[in-house]
Amino acid sequence: MSKIKNIFIGLTLSCAVSLFAEAKVTVFAAASMTNALEEVATDYKKVNPNEDIVFSFASSSVLARQITEGAPADIFISADQKWMDFLAEKDEIVKDSRVDLVGNKLVMIAPKTSKIEKVDLTNDKWQTALDKTYLSVGDPDHVPAGIYAKTAFTYLNQWAALENKLARAKNVRDALRLVEQGESPLGVVYATDAAISQKVKVVAIFPAESHPPVEYPAAIVKNKDNQESKAFFNYLKSDKAKTVFEKFGFSAK
């Protein structure tokens, strides 16, 4: 009997250790946060070695819709308020957990080798640089960076002329790649995207008044407010995490 009891205890402990070792937090986050969040997670694991942080990076719109369809996300970080509002309205987040994590800026970029050094966004003459090519931008129908761009160009009375001259990317990192590869002579991305690339340069910063503040709200997904999720979520708001975000060019809240 004691032998059976010992086997049972051994199996129980083995299962417990296995579950503990496999504890993980899945974070769905805007593509523009890729580098910063990966470094934050690396630092976090140094003091929490048994917790695995798994990321899914894409356009905020794609991720938000996946969450409504039951995708296994524990934490969601959006590149704008719209898609967090979308989840809040569908009761898919722990509303009390919602916080504005970081901020960013919207910029125009050109390939590093381009002769274009500076663009005056208040004057539509810059559009002649597009010639028979296209402006690279996240799809303004759903990608936050593209939505900000559409709002900004509308404010600058240039949207009507640009609407059919866009290379619509599925997320802001794809918009960045089109400029890096020289497929687009100009593109609209976040300042942090431009900062991580050695192949592009910033030629203009959009006027702050031309679009809503670029904010990244974060929240815990409904029914996922367990100990592991709360621990990493709190770490995202810590001074250590803020230092990393600022290193990559975000403004920490």
mmCIF file of C-alpha atoms in Angstrom:
data_model
loop_
_atom_site.group_PDB
_atom_site.id
_atom_site.type_symbol
_atom_site.label_atom_id
_atom_site.label_comp_id
_atom_site.label_asym_id
_atom_site.label_seq_id
_atom_site.Cartn_x
_atom_site.Cartn_y
_atom_site.Cartn_z
ATOM 1 C CA MET A 1 0.000 0.000 0.000
ATOM 2 C CA SER A 2 2.805 2.402 0.935
ATOM 3 C CA LYS A 3 4.456 1.562 -2.386
ATOM 4 C CA ILE A 4 1.311 2.574 -4.291
ATOM 5 C CA LYS A 5 1.055 5.714 -2.159
ATOM 6 C CA ASN A 6 4.656 6.656 -2.963
ATOM 7 C CA ILE A 7 4.051 6.127 -6.678
ATOM 8 C CA PHE A 8 0.938 8.325 -6.490
ATOM 9 C CA ILE A 9 2.825 11.090 -4.663
ATOM 10 C CA GLY A 10 5.640 10.831 -7.180
ATOM 11 C CA LEU A 11 3.266 11.170 -10.102
ATOM 12 C CA THR A 12 1.494 14.108 -8.462
ATOM 13 C CA LEU A 13 4.750 15.945 -7.836
ATOM 14 C CA SER A 14 5.916 15.178 -11.357
ATOM 15 C CA CYS A 15 2.746 16.649 -12.830
ATOM 16 C CA ALA A 16 3.010 19.704 -10.594
ATOM 17 C CA VAL A 17 6.619 20.336 -11.619
ATOM 18 C CA SER A 18 5.676 19.854 -15.281
ATOM 19 C CA LEU A 19 2.824 22.334 -15.062
ATOM 20 C CA PHE A 20 5.011 24.831 -13.219
ATOM 21 C CA ALA A 21 7.764 24.513 -15.802
ATOM 22 C CA GLU A 22 5.275 25.056 -18.617
ATOM 23 C CA ALA A 23 3.630 28.132 -17.071
ATOM 24 C CA LYS A 24 3.430 30.784 -19.763
ATOM 25 C CA VAL A 25 1.850 34.110 -20.597
ATOM 26 C CA THR A 26 0.740 34.778 -24.161
ATOM 27 C CA VAL A 27 0.879 38.414 -25.220
ATOM 28 C CA PHE A 28 -0.839 39.703 -28.348
ATOM 29 C CA ALA A 29 0.874 43.001 -29.229
ATOM 30 C CA ALA A 30 1.133 45.593 -31.976
ATOM 31 C CA ALA A 31 3.930 44.820 -34.446
ATOM 32 C CA SER A 32 5.663 48.124 -33.683
ATOM 33 C CA MET A 33 6.429 46.896 -30.163
ATOM 34 C CA THR A 34 8.294 43.756 -31.256
ATOM 35 C CA ASN A 35 11.869 44.684 -30.326
ATOM 36 C CA ALA A 36 11.052 46.495 -27.102
ATOM 37 C CA LEU A 37 8.750 43.797 -25.736
ATOM 38 C CA GLU A 38 11.176 41.007 -26.580
ATOM 39 C CA GLU A 39 13.856 42.744 -24.535
ATOM 40 C CA VAL A 40 11.419 43.384 -21.674
ATOM 41 C CA ALA A 41 10.544 39.679 -21.667
ATOM 42 C CA THR A 42 14.220 38.687 -21.670
ATOM 43 C CA ASP A 43 14.826 40.838 -18.593
ATOM 44 C CA TYR A 44 11.705 39.455 -16.916
ATOM 45 C CA LYS A 45 12.790 35.847 -17.415
ATOM 46 C CA LYS A 46 16.100 36.539 -15.687
ATOM 47 C CA VAL A 47 14.178 36.802 -12.407
ATOM 48 C CA ASN A 48 11.300 34.505 -13.427
ATOM 49 C CA PRO A 49 13.076 31.625 -15.224
ATOM 50 C CA ASN A 50 10.150 29.231 -14.965
ATOM 51 C CA GLU A 51 7.705 31.510 -16.735
ATOM 52 C CA ASP A 52 7.617 31.560 -20.524
ATOM 53 C CA ILE A 53 6.478 34.740 -22.280
ATOM 54 C CA VAL A 54 5.080 34.035 -25.739
ATOM 55 C CA PHE A 55 4.326 36.820 -28.218
ATOM 56 C CA SER A 56 2.102 37.143 -31.246
ATOM 57 C CA PHE A 57 2.938 40.348 -33.129
ATOM 58 C CA ALA A 58 0.669 41.708 -35.868
ATOM 59 C CA SER A 59 -1.634 44.589 -36.646
ATOM 60 C CA SER A 60 -3.750 45.506 -33.606
ATOM 61 C CA SER A 61 -6.911 45.003 -35.669
ATOM 62 C CA VAL A 62 -5.966 41.437 -36.617
ATOM 63 C CA LEU A 63 -5.076 40.536 -33.037
ATOM 64 C CA ALA A 64 -8.215 42.094 -31.566
ATOM 65 C CA ARG A 65 -10.414 40.133 -33.950
ATOM 66 C CA GLN A 66 -8.515 36.927 -33.171
ATOM 67 C CA ILE A 67 -9.194 37.457 -29.466
ATOM 68 C CA THR A 68 -12.947 37.751 -30.124
ATOM 69 C CA GLU A 69 -12.702 34.447 -31.974
ATOM 70 C CA GLY A 70 -11.171 32.716 -28.969
ATOM 71 C CA ALA A 71 -7.436 33.022 -29.639
ATOM 72 C CA PRO A 72 -5.448 32.126 -26.474
ATOM 73 C CA ALA A 73 -4.214 35.590 -25.504
ATOM 74 C CA ASP A 74 -3.602 36.549 -21.877
ATOM 75 C CA ILE A 75 -2.592 40.184 -22.461
ATOM 76 C CA PHE A 76 -3.387 42.546 -25.333
ATOM 77 C CA ILE A 77 -1.373 45.652 -26.254
ATOM 78 C CA SER A 78 -2.843 47.811 -29.008
ATOM 79 C CA ALA A 79 -1.226 50.590 -31.044
ATOM 80 C CA ASP A 80 -4.341 52.719 -30.675
ATOM 81 C CA GLN A 81 -7.390 53.179 -28.475
ATOM 82 C CA LYS A 82 -9.831 52.070 -31.178
ATOM 83 C CA TRP A 83 -9.036 48.356 -31.050
ATOM 84 C CA MET A 84 -8.894 48.265 -27.264
ATOM 85 C CA ASP A 85 -12.297 49.984 -27.241
ATOM 86 C CA PHE A 86 -13.461 47.293 -29.668
ATOM 87 C CA LEU A 87 -12.550 44.557 -27.178
ATOM 88 C CA ALA A 88 -13.948 46.502 -24.234
ATOM 89 C CA GLU A 89 -17.301 46.866 -25.995
ATOM 90 C CA LYS A 90 -17.375 43.110 -26.568
ATOM 91 C CA ASP A 91 -16.467 42.495 -22.914
ATOM 92 C CA GLU A 92 -13.250 40.709 -23.885
ATOM 93 C CA ILE A 93 -10.877 42.449 -21.440
ATOM 94 C CA VAL A 94 -10.611 42.981 -17.694
ATOM 95 C CA LYS A 95 -11.676 46.622 -17.863
ATOM 96 C CA ASP A 96 -10.095 47.624 -14.554
ATOM 97 C CA SER A 97 -6.716 46.452 -15.832
ATOM 98 C CA ARG A 98 -6.671 48.778 -18.863
ATOM 99 C CA VAL A 99 -3.793 51.259 -18.864
ATOM 100 C CA ASP A 100 -2.001 53.467 -21.394
ATOM 101 C CA LEU A 101 1.423 51.851 -21.465
ATOM 102 C CA VAL A 102 3.555 53.993 -23.815
ATOM 103 C CA GLY A 103 3.348 56.663 -26.492
ATOM 104 C CA ASN A 104 4.955 57.156 -29.912
ATOM 105 C CA LYS A 105 5.288 59.606 -32.804
ATOM 106 C CA LEU A 106 4.239 59.368 -36.442
ATOM 107 C CA VAL A 107 6.982 60.054 -38.986
ATOM 108 C CA MET A 108 7.715 59.915 -42.698
ATOM 109 C CA ILE A 109 10.746 57.929 -43.812
ATOM 110 C CA ALA A 110 12.845 57.466 -46.949
ATOM 111 C CA PRO A 111 15.568 54.960 -47.836
ATOM 112 C CA LYS A 112 18.924 55.854 -46.294
ATOM 113 C CA THR A 113 20.366 56.341 -49.791
ATOM 114 C CA SER A 114 17.568 58.649 -50.945
ATOM 115 C CA LYS A 115 18.386 62.184 -52.071
ATOM 116 C CA ILE A 116 15.368 63.360 -50.102
ATOM 117 C CA GLU A 117 16.567 64.821 -46.807
ATOM 118 C CA LYS A 118 13.559 66.759 -45.577
ATOM 119 C CA VAL A 119 9.865 66.876 -46.414
ATOM 120 C CA ASP A 120 7.564 69.792 -45.651
ATOM 121 C CA LEU A 121 4.306 68.007 -44.882
ATOM 122 C CA THR A 122 2.329 71.253 -44.882
ATOM 123 C CA ASN A 123 3.014 71.616 -48.617
ATOM 124 C CA ASP A 124 1.741 68.937 -50.988
ATOM 125 C CA LYS A 125 4.653 69.435 -53.399
ATOM 126 C CA TRP A 126 6.452 66.552 -51.671
ATOM 127 C CA GLN A 127 4.064 64.185 -53.487
ATOM 128 C CA THR A 128 5.992 64.701 -56.740
ATOM 129 C CA ALA A 129 8.652 62.426 -55.194
ATOM 130 C CA LEU A 130 6.202 59.535 -55.545
ATOM 131 C CA ASP A 131 6.123 59.942 -59.335
ATOM 132 C CA LYS A 132 4.754 56.581 -60.546
ATOM 133 C CA THR A 133 5.403 54.811 -57.238
ATOM 134 C CA TYR A 134 3.431 54.536 -54.005
ATOM 135 C CA LEU A 135 3.580 55.802 -50.436
ATOM 136 C CA SER A 136 4.133 52.870 -48.073
ATOM 137 C CA VAL A 137 1.709 52.867 -45.145
ATOM 138 C CA GLY A 138 -0.213 50.476 -42.935
ATOM 139 C CA ASP A 139 -3.629 49.848 -44.476
ATOM 140 C CA PRO A 140 -5.697 52.853 -43.284
ATOM 141 C CA ASP A 141 -8.837 50.712 -43.252
ATOM 142 C CA HIS A 142 -7.686 48.875 -40.135
ATOM 143 C CA VAL A 143 -3.958 49.266 -39.251
ATOM 144 C CA PRO A 144 -3.467 51.892 -36.500
ATOM 145 C CA ALA A 145 -0.420 53.517 -38.149
ATOM 146 C CA GLY A 146 -2.419 53.836 -41.353
ATOM 147 C CA ILE A 147 -5.428 55.230 -39.518
ATOM 148 C CA TYR A 148 -3.218 57.865 -37.879
ATOM 149 C CA ALA A 149 -1.731 58.662 -41.313
ATOM 150 C CA LYS A 150 -5.156 59.062 -42.917
ATOM 151 C CA THR A 151 -6.257 61.371 -40.112
ATOM 152 C CA ALA A 152 -3.066 63.431 -40.440
ATOM 153 C CA PHE A 153 -3.257 63.774 -44.225
ATOM 154 C CA THR A 154 -6.954 64.646 -43.989
ATOM 155 C CA TYR A 155 -6.042 67.399 -41.517
ATOM 156 C CA LEU A 156 -3.378 68.598 -43.979
ATOM 157 C CA ASN A 157 -5.937 68.555 -46.845
ATOM 158 C CA GLN A 158 -3.905 65.982 -48.778
ATOM 159 C CA TRP A 159 -5.818 62.735 -48.315
ATOM 160 C CA ALA A 160 -7.948 62.962 -51.456
ATOM 161 C CA ALA A 161 -4.836 63.223 -53.625
ATOM 162 C CA LEU A 162 -3.023 60.406 -51.796
ATOM 163 C CA GLU A 163 -5.744 57.824 -51.333
ATOM 164 C CA ASN A 164 -4.977 56.051 -54.610
ATOM 165 C CA LYS A 165 -1.201 56.371 -54.254
ATOM 166 C CA LEU A 166 -0.755 54.042 -51.299
ATOM 167 C CA ALA A 167 1.093 50.755 -50.903
ATOM 168 C CA ARG A 168 -1.185 49.372 -48.198
ATOM 169 C CA ALA A 169 0.760 47.117 -45.844
ATOM 170 C CA LYS A 170 -0.831 44.627 -43.446
ATOM 171 C CA ASN A 171 1.056 46.171 -40.498
ATOM 172 C CA VAL A 172 3.529 48.966 -39.807
ATOM 173 C CA ARG A 173 6.600 46.707 -39.933
ATOM 174 C CA ASP A 174 5.664 45.623 -43.455
ATOM 175 C CA ALA A 175 5.317 49.301 -44.384
ATOM 176 C CA LEU A 176 8.836 49.822 -43.026
ATOM 177 C CA ARG A 177 10.196 46.901 -45.066
ATOM 178 C CA LEU A 178 8.828 48.308 -48.323
ATOM 179 C CA VAL A 179 10.909 51.454 -47.813
ATOM 180 C CA GLU A 180 13.951 49.491 -46.602
ATOM 181 C CA GLN A 181 13.847 47.429 -49.792
ATOM 182 C CA GLY A 182 13.472 50.513 -51.973
ATOM 183 C CA GLU A 183 10.049 49.458 -53.242
ATOM 184 C CA SER A 184 8.548 52.726 -51.952
ATOM 185 C CA PRO A 185 10.444 56.044 -51.986
ATOM 186 C CA LEU A 186 8.597 57.244 -48.888
ATOM 187 C CA GLY A 187 6.619 55.677 -46.079
ATOM 188 C CA VAL A 188 4.727 56.484 -42.897
ATOM 189 C CA VAL A 189 5.676 54.580 -39.739
ATOM 190 C CA TYR A 190 6.236 55.246 -36.050
ATOM 191 C CA ALA A 191 9.411 56.919 -34.843
ATOM 192 C CA THR A 192 10.381 53.718 -33.039
ATOM 193 C CA ASP A 193 10.184 51.674 -36.264
ATOM 194 C CA ALA A 194 12.482 54.133 -38.017
ATOM 195 C CA ALA A 195 14.885 54.018 -35.060
ATOM 196 C CA ILE A 196 15.466 50.249 -35.244
ATOM 197 C CA SER A 197 16.300 50.298 -38.957
ATOM 198 C CA GLN A 198 19.717 51.009 -40.458
ATOM 199 C CA LYS A 199 18.218 51.316 -43.927
ATOM 200 C CA VAL A 200 15.888 54.310 -43.550
ATOM 201 C CA LYS A 201 15.987 57.898 -42.358
ATOM 202 C CA VAL A 202 13.320 60.207 -40.959
ATOM 203 C CA VAL A 203 12.502 63.042 -43.362
ATOM 204 C CA ALA A 204 9.504 64.497 -41.511
ATOM 205 C CA ILE A 205 7.625 64.327 -38.224
ATOM 206 C CA PHE A 206 3.871 64.763 -38.450
ATOM 207 C CA PRO A 207 2.480 67.778 -36.567
ATOM 208 C CA ALA A 208 1.116 66.632 -33.200
ATOM 209 C CA GLU A 209 -2.158 68.447 -33.871
ATOM 210 C CA SER A 210 -2.729 66.533 -37.125
ATOM 211 C CA HIS A 211 -3.743 63.285 -35.440
ATOM 212 C CA PRO A 212 -4.752 61.876 -32.021
ATOM 213 C CA PRO A 213 -1.873 61.055 -29.659
ATOM 214 C CA VAL A 214 -0.217 57.747 -30.580
ATOM 215 C CA GLU A 215 -0.959 55.704 -27.464
ATOM 216 C CA TYR A 216 -0.573 52.014 -26.670
ATOM 217 C CA PRO A 217 -3.249 50.813 -24.263
ATOM 218 C CA ALA A 218 -2.702 47.445 -22.580
ATOM 219 C CA ALA A 219 -5.117 45.165 -20.737
ATOM 220 C CA ILE A 220 -5.498 41.654 -19.413
ATOM 221 C CA VAL A 221 -7.875 39.526 -21.485
ATOM 222 C CA LYS A 222 -11.109 38.472 -19.794
ATOM 223 C CA ASN A 223 -10.822 35.346 -17.628
ATOM 224 C CA LYS A 224 -7.025 35.431 -17.975
ATOM 225 C CA ASP A 225 -6.307 37.488 -14.852
ATOM 226 C CA ASN A 226 -4.338 34.691 -13.191
ATOM 227 C CA GLN A 227 -1.193 35.057 -11.109
ATOM 228 C CA GLU A 228 1.215 34.685 -14.034
ATOM 229 C CA SER A 229 -0.603 37.178 -16.268
ATOM 230 C CA LYS A 230 -0.915 39.736 -13.485
ATOM 231 C CA ALA A 231 2.774 39.395 -12.616
ATOM 232 C CA PHE A 232 3.994 40.098 -16.148
ATOM 233 C CA PHE A 233 1.369 42.795 -16.693
ATOM 234 C CA ASN A 234 2.577 44.590 -13.568
ATOM 235 C CA TYR A 235 6.161 44.231 -14.771
ATOM 236 C CA LEU A 236 5.219 45.968 -18.025
ATOM 237 C CA LYS A 237 4.290 49.000 -15.914
ATOM 238 C CA SER A 238 7.459 48.891 -13.819
ATOM 239 C CA ASP A 239 10.351 51.353 -13.966
ATOM 240 C CA LYS A 240 12.618 48.612 -15.362
ATOM 241 C CA ALA A 241 10.267 48.021 -18.290
ATOM 242 C CA LYS A 242 9.845 51.765 -18.840
ATOM 243 C CA THR A 243 13.615 52.098 -19.183
ATOM 244 C CA VAL A 244 13.568 49.550 -22.013
ATOM 245 C CA PHE A 245 10.619 51.210 -23.738
ATOM 246 C CA GLU A 246 12.368 54.567 -23.608
ATOM 247 C CA LYS A 247 15.562 52.975 -24.961
ATOM 248 C CA PHE A 248 13.590 52.016 -28.085
ATOM 249 C CA GLY A 249 12.129 55.486 -28.444
ATOM 250 C CA PHE A 250 8.728 55.102 -26.798
ATOM 251 C CA SER A 251 7.534 57.661 -24.288
ATOM 252 C CA ALA A 252 6.686 55.792 -21.092
ATOM 253 C CA LYS A 253 3.467 56.734 -19.317
#
